[in-house]
Amino acid sequence: MKSLAEIYSHLPDAPSEKTLERVDYEARHWSSPIQGPLKPGTEEHKRAVAAMFRDTFNPYKPSVIDWPELDPETLHRITSLPIWDIAVQTEGKARLRMAAYADMITDPDMKDALSRNAWEENRHKEVLSKLVEAYKIPMAPEPPYITPKDTEWAYLVTGFSECVDSFFAFGLFALAERAGLFPQELIETFEPVMQEECRHILLFANWLAWHRATMPVWKRPWFEMRVIGVWLFLAYERMGLARSIDDNGEEHTQDNNFTVTGAKDMTAMDVKIPDLMQLCLDENDRRFAGYDPRLLRPTTTPAIARVVIKGAKLWDRVRNRVAA
């Protein structure tokens, strides 16, 4: 029996050798050869989901990333972002939670996909650790990563959290690129990581549909209550700041909700919330566009964004009528 560290530290097989251009294209474009609809709960849907995650793998190596030199102003802008402790620790917890859940499920296709997901979460942690090291970003000591007692709850929290954070991160990443506040070399370095997050939440959305479709009917009410509980927990978690102390006794304040509130750190322009929401929607659609449309996409956060945009437009119309 594998340990959880073995699951997130080793891929099930060796990736094939391909050109960078071919790898980048295949990581963003995939369609199943299976004909007909891919209905969650069917063998065809499950096999397609596992194949998607396996076939779109990008074998970049964090250890050989050439981190660009930054001018003092850009370096300060990056090192002062209130995210690094949380980002590293989140990936550290995610790899363990993914591995723990992969270890407990018996379906070989989903076990393979989630094991690969755990490995990629571990690679994300390596990427962030290499960035922190390259730019000498002060960090608080990492806490011990403890195997979750409630494996399903921990996996749901990680999965839904990634769906929320990735949606807004897509927009912030595009905003940073358009504003030109970060060098293009750094943008290109993180581009594969951003697309990988798209694959992760695509996998989670389809796992969730598969899990709901294959569980006994009598378990569904309790499971749906847990899902509601996860959303309430995430809303509560994002209302506050996380604080930690580094080895020098200095306090680090980390923004749990940076992906939603971080637009001001990505551009010198004043970005209105509806405009940011629309950018997130556009980027979300762009990143998912290359994958088989029969696979399900995360829907909750994009739906909330659309409500915010419509609400803002309605408010503007009301305000203009009152002013007139």
mmCIF file of N, CA and C in Angstrom, residues 24-32 52-53 56 194-200 202 284-297:
data_model
loop_
_atom_site.group_PDB
_atom_site.id
_atom_site.type_symbol
_atom_site.label_atom_id
_atom_site.label_comp_id
_atom_site.label_asym_id
_atom_site.label_seq_id
_atom_site.Cartn_x
_atom_site.Cartn_y
_atom_site.Cartn_z
ATOM 1 N N ASP A 24 2.181 22.218 -25.063
ATOM 2 C CA ASP A 24 1.345 23.361 -24.705
ATOM 3 C C ASP A 24 -0.010 23.285 -25.392
ATOM 4 N N TYR A 25 -0.008 22.894 -26.659
ATOM 5 C CA TYR A 25 -1.274 22.788 -27.393
ATOM 6 C C TYR A 25 -2.149 21.678 -26.804
ATOM 7 N N GLU A 26 -1.554 20.517 -26.553
ATOM 8 C CA GLU A 26 -2.330 19.380 -26.071
ATOM 9 C C GLU A 26 -2.820 19.581 -24.642
ATOM 10 N N ALA A 27 -2.139 20.439 -23.884
ATOM 11 C CA ALA A 27 -2.603 20.735 -22.523
ATOM 12 C C ALA A 27 -3.867 21.578 -22.528
ATOM 13 N N ARG A 28 -4.155 22.238 -23.651
ATOM 14 C CA ARG A 28 -5.284 23.165 -23.742
ATOM 15 C C ARG A 28 -6.398 22.672 -24.664
ATOM 16 N N HIS A 29 -6.144 21.608 -25.431
ATOM 17 C CA HIS A 29 -7.120 21.112 -26.395
ATOM 18 C C HIS A 29 -7.261 19.601 -26.248
ATOM 19 N N TRP A 30 -8.493 19.160 -26.025
ATOM 20 C CA TRP A 30 -8.710 17.717 -25.899
ATOM 21 C C TRP A 30 -10.164 17.387 -26.191
ATOM 22 N N SER A 31 -10.362 16.328 -26.978
ATOM 23 C CA SER A 31 -11.704 15.811 -27.236
ATOM 24 C C SER A 31 -11.675 14.303 -27.129
ATOM 25 N N SER A 32 -12.713 13.733 -26.595
ATOM 26 C CA SER A 32 -12.792 12.284 -26.440
ATOM 27 C C SER A 32 -13.183 11.630 -27.760
ATOM 28 N N MET A 52 -8.909 12.592 -20.293
ATOM 29 C CA MET A 52 -8.634 14.024 -20.441
ATOM 30 C C MET A 52 -7.496 14.449 -19.534
ATOM 31 N N PHE A 53 -7.562 14.044 -18.274
ATOM 32 C CA PHE A 53 -6.564 14.506 -17.323
ATOM 33 C C PHE A 53 -5.192 13.911 -17.621
ATOM 34 N N THR A 56 -3.753 15.528 -21.194
ATOM 35 C CA THR A 56 -3.430 16.957 -21.218
ATOM 36 C C THR A 56 -2.303 17.324 -20.251
ATOM 37 N N MET A 194 -1.428 28.326 -14.568
ATOM 38 C CA MET A 194 -2.807 28.802 -14.645
ATOM 39 C C MET A 194 -3.670 27.839 -15.451
ATOM 40 N N GLN A 195 -3.156 27.349 -16.575
ATOM 41 C CA GLN A 195 -3.938 26.405 -17.371
ATOM 42 C C GLN A 195 -4.119 25.087 -16.640
ATOM 43 N N GLU A 196 -3.136 24.736 -15.848
ATOM 44 C CA GLU A 196 -3.250 23.514 -15.050
ATOM 45 C C GLU A 196 -4.381 23.633 -14.030
ATOM 46 N N GLU A 197 -4.550 24.824 -13.478
ATOM 47 C CA GLU A 197 -5.667 25.032 -12.548
ATOM 48 C C GLU A 197 -7.004 24.846 -13.262
ATOM 49 N N CYS A 198 -7.065 25.259 -14.526
ATOM 50 C CA CYS A 198 -8.279 25.049 -15.318
ATOM 51 C C CYS A 198 -8.571 23.552 -15.429
ATOM 52 N N ARG A 199 -7.549 22.755 -15.712
ATOM 53 C CA ARG A 199 -7.731 21.298 -15.785
ATOM 54 C C ARG A 199 -8.167 20.724 -14.454
ATOM 55 N N HIS A 200 -7.634 21.267 -13.371
ATOM 56 C CA HIS A 200 -7.975 20.752 -12.047
ATOM 57 C C HIS A 200 -9.454 20.937 -11.736
ATOM 58 N N LEU A 202 -11.803 21.446 -13.920
ATOM 59 C CA LEU A 202 -12.564 20.647 -14.882
ATOM 60 C C LEU A 202 -12.691 19.213 -14.369
ATOM 61 N N ASN A 284 -12.343 32.725 -18.194
ATOM 62 C CA ASN A 284 -12.826 31.397 -17.838
ATOM 63 C C ASN A 284 -13.286 30.655 -19.098
ATOM 64 N N ASP A 285 -14.068 31.326 -19.923
ATOM 65 C CA ASP A 285 -14.548 30.709 -21.168
ATOM 66 C C ASP A 285 -13.393 30.394 -22.109
ATOM 67 N N ARG A 286 -12.427 31.304 -22.189
ATOM 68 C CA ARG A 286 -11.294 31.094 -23.092
ATOM 69 C C ARG A 286 -10.470 29.887 -22.686
ATOM 70 N N ARG A 287 -10.220 29.739 -21.391
ATOM 71 C CA ARG A 287 -9.374 28.635 -20.938
ATOM 72 C C ARG A 287 -10.069 27.282 -21.077
ATOM 73 N N PHE A 288 -11.397 27.252 -20.953
ATOM 74 C CA PHE A 288 -12.128 25.993 -21.085
ATOM 75 C C PHE A 288 -12.466 25.653 -22.539
ATOM 76 N N ALA A 289 -12.304 26.619 -23.446
ATOM 77 C CA ALA A 289 -12.820 26.465 -24.807
ATOM 78 C C ALA A 289 -12.237 25.272 -25.544
ATOM 79 N N GLY A 290 -11.004 24.884 -25.248
ATOM 80 C CA GLY A 290 -10.353 23.823 -26.003
ATOM 81 C C GLY A 290 -10.704 22.414 -25.572
ATOM 82 N N TYR A 291 -11.445 22.269 -24.472
ATOM 83 C CA TYR A 291 -11.757 20.936 -23.970
ATOM 84 C C TYR A 291 -13.131 20.474 -24.468
ATOM 85 N N ASP A 292 -13.286 19.184 -24.567
ATOM 86 C CA ASP A 292 -14.516 18.582 -25.066
ATOM 87 C C ASP A 292 -15.732 19.228 -24.399
ATOM 88 N N PRO A 293 -16.636 19.832 -25.177
ATOM 89 C CA PRO A 293 -17.791 20.523 -24.579
ATOM 90 C C PRO A 293 -18.755 19.583 -23.854
ATOM 91 N N ARG A 294 -18.610 18.286 -24.038
ATOM 92 C CA ARG A 294 -19.479 17.331 -23.336
ATOM 93 C C ARG A 294 -19.077 17.149 -21.878
ATOM 94 N N LEU A 295 -17.857 17.586 -21.528
ATOM 95 C CA LEU A 295 -17.440 17.550 -20.128
ATOM 96 C C LEU A 295 -18.016 18.758 -19.406
ATOM 97 N N LEU A 296 -18.412 18.565 -18.170
ATOM 98 C CA LEU A 296 -19.036 19.626 -17.389
ATOM 99 C C LEU A 296 -18.005 20.642 -16.933
ATOM 100 N N ARG A 297 -18.436 21.903 -16.819
ATOM 101 C CA ARG A 297 -17.604 22.983 -16.282
ATOM 102 C C ARG A 297 -18.154 23.418 -14.928
#
